[in-house]
XYZ file of C-alpha atoms in Angstrom:
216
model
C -11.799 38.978 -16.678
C -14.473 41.122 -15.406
C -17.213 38.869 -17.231
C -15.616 35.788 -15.693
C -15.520 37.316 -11.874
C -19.159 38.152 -12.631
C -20.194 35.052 -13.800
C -18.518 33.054 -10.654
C -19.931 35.821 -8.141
C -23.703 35.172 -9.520
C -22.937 31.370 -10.065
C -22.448 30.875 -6.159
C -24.795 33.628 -5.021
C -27.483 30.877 -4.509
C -25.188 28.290 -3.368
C -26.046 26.943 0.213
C -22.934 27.299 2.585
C -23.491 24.032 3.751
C -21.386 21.332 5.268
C -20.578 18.601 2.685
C -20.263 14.940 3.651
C -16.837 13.987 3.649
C -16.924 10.793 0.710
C -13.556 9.716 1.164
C -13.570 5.620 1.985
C -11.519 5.329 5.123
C -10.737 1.796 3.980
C -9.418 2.713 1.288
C -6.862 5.178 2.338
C -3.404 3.374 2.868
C -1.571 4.702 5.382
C 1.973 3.596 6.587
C 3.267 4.261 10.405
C 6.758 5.137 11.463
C 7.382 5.606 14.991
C 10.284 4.254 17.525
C 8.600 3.491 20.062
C 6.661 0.076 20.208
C 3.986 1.194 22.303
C 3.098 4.793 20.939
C 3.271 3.260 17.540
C 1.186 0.371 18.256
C -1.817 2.826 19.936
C -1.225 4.743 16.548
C -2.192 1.599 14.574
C -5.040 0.915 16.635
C -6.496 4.624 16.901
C -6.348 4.488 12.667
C -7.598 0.934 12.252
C -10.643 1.468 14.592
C -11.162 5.049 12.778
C -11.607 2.720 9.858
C -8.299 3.427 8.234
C -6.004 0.854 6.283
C -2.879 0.525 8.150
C -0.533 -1.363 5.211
C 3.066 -1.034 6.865
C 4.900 -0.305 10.215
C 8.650 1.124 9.976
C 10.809 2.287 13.285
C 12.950 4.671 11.565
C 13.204 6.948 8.388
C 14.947 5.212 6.419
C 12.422 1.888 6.366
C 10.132 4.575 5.659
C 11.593 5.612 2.616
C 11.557 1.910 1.710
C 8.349 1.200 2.940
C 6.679 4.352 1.459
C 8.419 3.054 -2.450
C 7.230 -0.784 -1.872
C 3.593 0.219 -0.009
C 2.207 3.077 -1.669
C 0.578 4.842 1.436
C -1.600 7.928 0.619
C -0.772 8.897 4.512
C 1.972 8.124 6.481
C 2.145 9.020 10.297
C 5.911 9.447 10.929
C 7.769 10.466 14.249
C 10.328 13.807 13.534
C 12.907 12.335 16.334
C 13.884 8.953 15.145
C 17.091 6.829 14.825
C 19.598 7.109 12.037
C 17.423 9.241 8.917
C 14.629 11.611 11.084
C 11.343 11.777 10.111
C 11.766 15.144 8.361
C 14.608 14.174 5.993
C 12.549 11.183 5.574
C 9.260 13.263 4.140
C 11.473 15.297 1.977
C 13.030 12.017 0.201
C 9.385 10.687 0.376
C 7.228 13.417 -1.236
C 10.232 13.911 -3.602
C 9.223 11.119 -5.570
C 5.274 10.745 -4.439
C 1.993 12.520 -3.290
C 0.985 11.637 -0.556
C -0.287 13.125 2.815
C 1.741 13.183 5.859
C 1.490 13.914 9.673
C 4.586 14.222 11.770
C 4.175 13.352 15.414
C 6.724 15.280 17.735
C 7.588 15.459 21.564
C 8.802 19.510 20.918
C 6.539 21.890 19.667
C 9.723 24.007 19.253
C 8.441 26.577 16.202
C 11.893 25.596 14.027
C 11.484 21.849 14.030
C 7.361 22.597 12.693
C 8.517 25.204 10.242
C 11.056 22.583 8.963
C 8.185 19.860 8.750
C 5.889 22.205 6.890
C 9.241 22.857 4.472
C 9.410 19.328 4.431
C 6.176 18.831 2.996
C 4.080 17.504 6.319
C 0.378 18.613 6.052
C 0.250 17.787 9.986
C 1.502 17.906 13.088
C 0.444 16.456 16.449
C 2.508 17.002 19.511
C 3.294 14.368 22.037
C 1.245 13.305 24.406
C -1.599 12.978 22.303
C -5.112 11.222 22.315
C -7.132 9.850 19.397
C -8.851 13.513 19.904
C -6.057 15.172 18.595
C -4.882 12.556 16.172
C -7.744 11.883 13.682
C -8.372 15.891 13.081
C -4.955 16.244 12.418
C -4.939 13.158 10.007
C -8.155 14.626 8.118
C -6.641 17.390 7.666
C -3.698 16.486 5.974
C -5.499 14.198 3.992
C -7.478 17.175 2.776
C -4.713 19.298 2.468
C -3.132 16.795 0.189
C -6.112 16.312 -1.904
C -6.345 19.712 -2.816
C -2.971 20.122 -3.764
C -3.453 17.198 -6.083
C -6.636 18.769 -7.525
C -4.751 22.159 -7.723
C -1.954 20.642 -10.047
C -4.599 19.103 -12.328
C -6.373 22.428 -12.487
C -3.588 24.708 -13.130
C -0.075 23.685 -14.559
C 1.979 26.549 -13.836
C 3.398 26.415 -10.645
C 3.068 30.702 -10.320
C -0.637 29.849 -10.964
C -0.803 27.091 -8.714
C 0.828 29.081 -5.375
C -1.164 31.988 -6.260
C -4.655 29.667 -6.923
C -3.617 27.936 -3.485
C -2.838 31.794 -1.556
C -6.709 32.555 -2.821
C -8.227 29.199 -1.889
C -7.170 29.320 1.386
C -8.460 32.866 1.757
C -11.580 31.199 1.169
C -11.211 28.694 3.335
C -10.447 30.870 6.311
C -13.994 33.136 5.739
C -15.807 30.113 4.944
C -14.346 28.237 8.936
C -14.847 31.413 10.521
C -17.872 32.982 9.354
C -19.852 29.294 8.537
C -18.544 27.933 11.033
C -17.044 24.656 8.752
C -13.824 22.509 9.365
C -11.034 23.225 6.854
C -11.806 19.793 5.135
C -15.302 20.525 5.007
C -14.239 23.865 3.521
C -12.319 22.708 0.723
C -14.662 20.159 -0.205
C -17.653 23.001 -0.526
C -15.306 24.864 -2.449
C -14.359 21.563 -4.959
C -17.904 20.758 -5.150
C -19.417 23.901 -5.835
C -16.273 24.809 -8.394
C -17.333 21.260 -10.020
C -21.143 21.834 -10.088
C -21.306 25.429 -11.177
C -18.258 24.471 -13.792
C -16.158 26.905 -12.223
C -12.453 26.809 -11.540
C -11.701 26.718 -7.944
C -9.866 29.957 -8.163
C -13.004 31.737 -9.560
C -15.079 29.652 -6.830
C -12.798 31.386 -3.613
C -12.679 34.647 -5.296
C -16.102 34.979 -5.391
C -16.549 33.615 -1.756
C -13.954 36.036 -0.605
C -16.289 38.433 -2.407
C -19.097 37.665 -1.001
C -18.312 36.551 2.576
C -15.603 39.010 3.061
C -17.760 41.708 3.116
């Protein structure tokens, strides 16, 4: 183990802790919105499709987002908490259940319960009513990304002890590498991915050694 924590630590010692160009297609990322309200969801639809997203499917409520999400596909869905009939948490749980995908819950109460219980749920997100393109599109990148790298952590490790702790150690990383480089948390994963895929590293060994090294 020793030999392996040495060979990560002088893999990345010359690695530039540089912002990586995000290469995710916008048009290619199918994303689904469920929201109540005609006019908030129909400024959500246009603040995604002019960001360059692909808006597939609209739904009002959670339960024609459980449909929609089964019959669509979406790698993100935007979903109101507060909706008629099934809420938008229930919803997530049913959704993510049976797929991977990303999703951001949009709420009117930033109440801490009703985000713990989204983050339970499985949301990556949350944005908190009122909101403005400005606080939308971070929120959505960010999910995305967090969803991404628990995809990437499940192909990399298959037990699911190894996967929370490989998660606990990559977000370690992630923290040092926002605060001390001053990078995004997408743009932090994505170093760590890249560099853990260039030096033929596992990302574990790849945020150990950052914690390592930037910790200090």
């Amino acid at each position: 183990m020793a030999v392996e924590e040495n060979a990560a630590r002088d893999a990345i010692s010359g690695a530039e802790f540089e912002k990586i160009e995000d290469s995710t297609d916008r048009r290619s990322v199918r994303v689904l919105v469920v929201e109540d309200e005609t006019l908030i969801r129909l400024d959500i639809v246009e603040t995604l499709t002019d960001a360059g997203y692909n808006v597939v499917g609209e739904g009002t409520n959670g339960d024609e987002a459980i449909k929609l999400a089964g019959e669509l596909e979406p790698e993100l869905i935007v979903m109101d908490i507060k909706m008629p009939g099934t809420d938008g948490i229930t919803a997530a749980e049913r959704i993510l259940s049976e797929r991977h995908c990303a999703v951001v819950m949009l709420t009117a109460f930033s109440q801490k319960d009703l985000v713990d219980r989204a983050r339970d749920a499985g949301a990556m997100a949350y944005v908190v009513k009122p909101f403005t393109p400005a606080d939308l599109l971070p929120a959505v990148e960010i999910a995305i990304s967090r969803s991404q790298e628990i995809a990437a952590l499940e192909s990399e490790v298959a037990s699911l002890t190894e996967q929370f702790e490989t998660r606990k150690r990559v977000d370690r990383a992630k923290g040092l590498l926002q605060e001390k480089m001053g990078l995004t948390e997408p743009e932090a994963f994505r170093w760590i991915q890249k560099t853990s895929m260039d030096r033929r590293l596992t990302m574990r060994e790849v945020a150990d050694a950052v914690v390592e090294q930037v910790g200090n």
